[in-house]
């Protein structure tokens, strides 16, 4: 089982949304991490055959996915950022409706719907109208519709948008459970969504995959780049302009900063253990020219 991208590029007039992306995905959970506008959604829409690449190829077990056409889509489950639904449908009727669109036989559709309602924790809400569901429940219904055909490839685009912390935890546990014997690709700009469930994390910036690896491997790239230091209160703004600061804690007489820098920012700065959030800010934070700032 192999989904391979080779030099995949997508242009919109003079804008390059996805720029020569190459990677190979197999079983497990992949986290596509990047800021809004990095090209994540465009890449996922190509993986779902909703957009064709301007250049490059996408193959499933060596066969072009656009040539496979419906044979490929039968392997696919997709949850877009904003998925459509009829607000007056009950959750149960909505899933049966989507199952019919996917070509499932009625008996199979009912069986899969019953299984998935239990799996995503919506059994008690099965007769509730979709418009009455909370944001978290709607996302769970969205995951259920993506899983109706028991896909080998599950693609989730910003699935935790708008969810509270408890729903995020529930979601992560659900994805971990669903990832057995299939490939899951999850895009997000929220580090905690993928830190503990992704087998591999792909960092995407300006349409390119700039780095990939396990959470541990990415964090190891930050050795001797995370510092903490105490500074005077009147110097906070200068440090914020000169460095990527991941945390500011006010203390008596000044502030304690957590700074991301390849060089020691001050003589009293102490090295700290890096986190995946530090990786995100270091590679995706705003660029500054420290030479232009006087501290």
CSV table of N, CA and C in Angstrom, one decimal, residues 97-170:
chain,number,residue,atom,x,y,z
A,97,UNK,N,-27.7,8.8,3.6
A,97,UNK,CA,-27.7,9.6,2.4
A,97,UNK,C,-26.3,9.6,1.7
A,98,UNK,N,-25.3,9.9,2.5
A,98,UNK,CA,-23.9,9.9,2.0
A,98,UNK,C,-23.5,8.5,1.6
A,99,UNK,N,-24.0,7.5,2.3
A,99,UNK,CA,-23.7,6.1,1.9
A,99,UNK,C,-24.3,5.7,0.6
A,100,UNK,N,-25.5,6.2,0.3
A,100,UNK,CA,-26.1,6.0,-1.0
A,100,UNK,C,-25.3,6.6,-2.1
A,101,UNK,N,-24.8,7.9,-1.9
A,101,UNK,CA,-24.0,8.6,-2.9
A,101,UNK,C,-22.7,7.8,-3.1
A,102,UNK,N,-22.2,7.2,-2.1
A,102,UNK,CA,-20.9,6.4,-2.3
A,102,UNK,C,-21.2,5.0,-2.9
A,103,UNK,N,-22.5,4.7,-3.1
A,103,UNK,CA,-22.8,3.4,-3.8
A,103,UNK,C,-22.9,2.2,-2.9
A,104,UNK,N,-23.0,2.4,-1.6
A,104,UNK,CA,-23.2,1.3,-0.7
A,104,UNK,C,-24.6,0.7,-0.8
A,105,UNK,N,-24.7,-0.6,-0.7
A,105,UNK,CA,-26.0,-1.3,-0.7
A,105,UNK,C,-26.7,-0.9,0.6
A,106,UNK,N,-28.0,-0.8,0.6
A,106,UNK,CA,-28.8,-0.4,1.8
A,106,UNK,C,-28.4,-1.2,3.0
A,107,UNK,N,-28.3,-2.5,2.9
A,107,UNK,CA,-28.0,-3.3,4.1
A,107,UNK,C,-26.7,-3.0,4.7
A,108,UNK,N,-25.7,-2.8,3.7
A,108,UNK,CA,-24.3,-2.5,4.2
A,108,UNK,C,-24.3,-1.1,4.8
A,109,UNK,N,-25.0,-0.2,4.1
A,109,UNK,CA,-25.0,1.2,4.6
A,109,UNK,C,-25.6,1.3,6.1
A,110,UNK,N,-26.6,0.6,6.3
A,110,UNK,CA,-27.2,0.6,7.7
A,110,UNK,C,-26.2,0.0,8.7
A,111,UNK,N,-25.6,-1.1,8.3
A,111,UNK,CA,-24.6,-1.8,9.2
A,111,UNK,C,-23.4,-0.9,9.5
A,112,UNK,N,-22.9,-0.2,8.4
A,112,UNK,CA,-21.7,0.7,8.6
A,112,UNK,C,-22.1,1.9,9.5
A,113,UNK,N,-23.3,2.4,9.2
A,113,UNK,CA,-23.8,3.6,10.0
A,113,UNK,C,-23.9,3.3,11.4
A,114,UNK,N,-24.5,2.1,11.8
A,114,UNK,CA,-24.6,1.7,13.2
A,114,UNK,C,-23.2,1.6,13.9
A,115,UNK,N,-22.3,1.0,13.1
A,115,UNK,CA,-21.0,0.8,13.7
A,115,UNK,C,-20.3,2.1,13.9
A,116,UNK,N,-20.4,3.0,12.9
A,116,UNK,CA,-19.7,4.3,13.0
A,116,UNK,C,-20.3,5.2,14.0
A,117,UNK,N,-21.6,5.2,14.2
A,117,UNK,CA,-22.2,6.0,15.2
A,117,UNK,C,-21.7,5.7,16.6
A,118,UNK,N,-21.5,4.4,16.8
A,118,UNK,CA,-21.0,3.9,18.1
A,118,UNK,C,-19.5,4.4,18.2
A,119,UNK,N,-18.8,4.2,17.1
A,119,UNK,CA,-17.3,4.5,17.1
A,119,UNK,C,-17.0,5.9,17.4
A,120,UNK,N,-17.8,6.8,16.8
A,120,UNK,CA,-17.6,8.3,17.0
A,120,UNK,C,-18.4,8.9,18.1
A,121,UNK,N,-19.1,8.0,18.9
A,121,UNK,CA,-19.8,8.5,20.0
A,121,UNK,C,-21.0,9.3,19.8
A,122,UNK,N,-21.8,9.0,18.7
A,122,UNK,CA,-23.0,9.7,18.4
A,122,UNK,C,-24.2,8.9,18.4
A,123,UNK,N,-24.2,7.8,19.1
A,123,UNK,CA,-25.4,6.9,19.2
A,123,UNK,C,-26.6,7.6,19.8
A,124,UNK,N,-26.4,8.4,20.8
A,124,UNK,CA,-27.5,9.0,21.5
A,124,UNK,C,-28.0,10.2,20.6
A,125,UNK,N,-27.2,10.7,19.7
A,125,UNK,CA,-27.6,11.8,18.9
A,125,UNK,C,-28.1,11.3,17.5
A,126,UNK,N,-28.2,10.1,17.3
A,126,UNK,CA,-28.5,9.5,15.9
A,126,UNK,C,-29.8,10.1,15.3
A,127,UNK,N,-30.8,10.5,16.1
A,127,UNK,CA,-32.0,11.0,15.6
A,127,UNK,C,-32.1,12.6,15.7
A,128,UNK,N,-31.0,13.2,16.2
A,128,UNK,CA,-31.0,14.6,16.3
A,128,UNK,C,-30.6,15.2,15.0
A,129,UNK,N,-31.3,16.4,14.6
A,129,UNK,CA,-31.0,17.0,13.4
A,129,UNK,C,-29.6,17.6,13.3
A,130,UNK,N,-29.0,17.5,12.2
A,130,UNK,CA,-27.6,18.0,12.0
A,130,UNK,C,-27.4,19.4,12.5
A,131,UNK,N,-28.4,20.3,12.2
A,131,UNK,CA,-28.3,21.7,12.6
A,131,UNK,C,-28.3,21.9,14.1
A,132,UNK,N,-28.7,20.9,14.9
A,132,UNK,CA,-28.7,21.0,16.3
A,132,UNK,C,-27.4,20.5,17.0
A,133,UNK,N,-26.5,19.9,16.2
A,133,UNK,CA,-25.3,19.4,16.8
A,133,UNK,C,-24.3,20.5,17.1
A,134,UNK,N,-23.5,20.2,18.2
A,134,UNK,CA,-22.4,21.1,18.5
A,134,UNK,C,-21.3,21.0,17.4
A,135,UNK,N,-20.4,22.0,17.4
A,135,UNK,CA,-19.3,21.9,16.5
A,135,UNK,C,-18.5,20.6,16.5
A,136,UNK,N,-18.2,20.1,17.7
A,136,UNK,CA,-17.5,18.9,17.9
A,136,UNK,C,-18.3,17.7,17.4
A,137,UNK,N,-19.6,17.7,17.6
A,137,UNK,CA,-20.4,16.6,17.1
A,137,UNK,C,-20.5,16.6,15.6
A,138,UNK,N,-20.6,17.8,15.0
A,138,UNK,CA,-20.6,17.9,13.5
A,138,UNK,C,-19.3,17.3,12.9
A,139,UNK,N,-18.2,17.6,13.6
A,139,UNK,CA,-16.9,17.1,13.1
A,139,UNK,C,-16.9,15.5,13.2
A,140,UNK,N,-17.4,15.0,14.3
A,140,UNK,CA,-17.5,13.6,14.4
A,140,UNK,C,-18.4,12.9,13.4
A,141,UNK,N,-19.5,13.6,13.1
A,141,UNK,CA,-20.4,13.1,12.0
A,141,UNK,C,-19.6,13.2,10.7
A,142,UNK,N,-18.8,14.2,10.5
A,142,UNK,CA,-18.0,14.3,9.3
A,142,UNK,C,-17.0,13.2,9.1
A,143,UNK,N,-16.4,12.8,10.2
A,143,UNK,CA,-15.4,11.7,10.2
A,143,UNK,C,-16.2,10.4,9.9
A,144,UNK,N,-17.4,10.2,10.5
A,144,UNK,CA,-18.2,9.1,10.2
A,144,UNK,C,-18.5,8.9,8.7
A,145,UNK,N,-18.9,10.0,8.1
A,145,UNK,CA,-19.2,10.0,6.6
A,145,UNK,C,-18.0,9.6,5.8
A,146,UNK,N,-16.8,10.1,6.3
A,146,UNK,CA,-15.6,9.8,5.5
A,146,UNK,C,-15.2,8.3,5.6
A,147,UNK,N,-15.7,7.7,6.7
A,147,UNK,CA,-15.3,6.3,7.0
A,147,UNK,C,-16.4,5.3,6.5
A,148,UNK,N,-17.5,5.8,5.9
A,148,UNK,CA,-18.6,4.8,5.5
A,148,UNK,C,-18.1,3.7,4.6
A,149,UNK,N,-17.3,4.0,3.7
A,149,UNK,CA,-16.8,3.0,2.7
A,149,UNK,C,-15.6,2.2,3.2
A,150,UNK,N,-15.3,2.4,4.5
A,150,UNK,CA,-14.1,1.7,5.1
A,150,UNK,C,-12.8,2.0,4.3
A,151,UNK,N,-12.5,3.2,4.1
A,151,UNK,CA,-11.4,3.6,3.1
A,151,UNK,C,-10.0,3.1,3.6
A,152,UNK,N,-9.2,2.9,2.6
A,152,UNK,CA,-7.8,2.6,2.8
A,152,UNK,C,-7.0,3.9,3.0
A,153,UNK,N,-7.6,5.0,2.5
A,153,UNK,CA,-6.9,6.3,2.5
A,153,UNK,C,-7.9,7.3,3.2
A,154,UNK,N,-7.6,7.9,4.3
A,154,UNK,CA,-8.4,8.8,5.0
A,154,UNK,C,-7.7,10.1,5.1
A,155,UNK,N,-8.4,11.2,4.5
A,155,UNK,CA,-7.8,12.5,4.4
A,155,UNK,C,-8.6,13.5,5.1
A,156,UNK,N,-8.1,14.2,6.1
A,156,UNK,CA,-8.8,15.1,7.0
A,156,UNK,C,-8.1,16.4,6.9
A,157,UNK,N,-8.9,17.4,6.5
A,157,UNK,CA,-8.4,18.8,6.3
A,157,UNK,C,-8.8,19.7,7.5
A,158,UNK,N,-7.9,20.1,8.3
A,158,UNK,CA,-8.2,20.9,9.5
A,158,UNK,C,-9.4,20.4,10.2
A,159,UNK,N,-9.4,19.2,10.7
A,159,UNK,CA,-10.6,18.6,11.3
A,159,UNK,C,-11.0,19.1,12.6
A,160,UNK,N,-10.0,19.7,13.3
A,160,UNK,CA,-10.3,20.2,14.7
A,160,UNK,C,-10.6,21.7,14.8
A,161,UNK,N,-10.8,22.3,13.6
A,161,UNK,CA,-11.1,23.8,13.6
A,161,UNK,C,-12.3,24.1,14.4
A,162,UNK,N,-12.2,24.9,15.4
A,162,UNK,CA,-13.3,25.4,16.2
A,162,UNK,C,-13.6,24.5,17.4
A,163,UNK,N,-12.9,23.4,17.6
A,163,UNK,CA,-13.2,22.5,18.7
A,163,UNK,C,-12.5,22.9,20.0
A,164,UNK,N,-13.2,22.6,21.1
A,164,UNK,CA,-12.6,22.9,22.4
A,164,UNK,C,-11.6,21.8,22.8
A,165,UNK,N,-10.8,22.0,23.8
A,165,UNK,CA,-9.7,21.1,24.2
A,165,UNK,C,-10.2,19.7,24.4
A,166,UNK,N,-11.4,19.5,25.0
A,166,UNK,CA,-11.9,18.1,25.3
A,166,UNK,C,-12.3,17.4,24.0
A,167,UNK,N,-12.9,18.2,23.0
A,167,UNK,CA,-13.2,17.6,21.8
A,167,UNK,C,-11.9,17.2,21.0
A,168,UNK,N,-10.9,18.0,21.1
A,168,UNK,CA,-9.6,17.7,20.5
A,168,UNK,C,-9.0,16.4,21.0
A,169,UNK,N,-9.1,16.2,22.3
A,169,UNK,CA,-8.6,15.0,22.8
A,169,UNK,C,-9.4,13.8,22.3
A,170,UNK,N,-10.7,13.9,22.3
A,170,UNK,CA,-11.6,12.9,21.8
A,170,UNK,C,-11.2,12.6,20.3
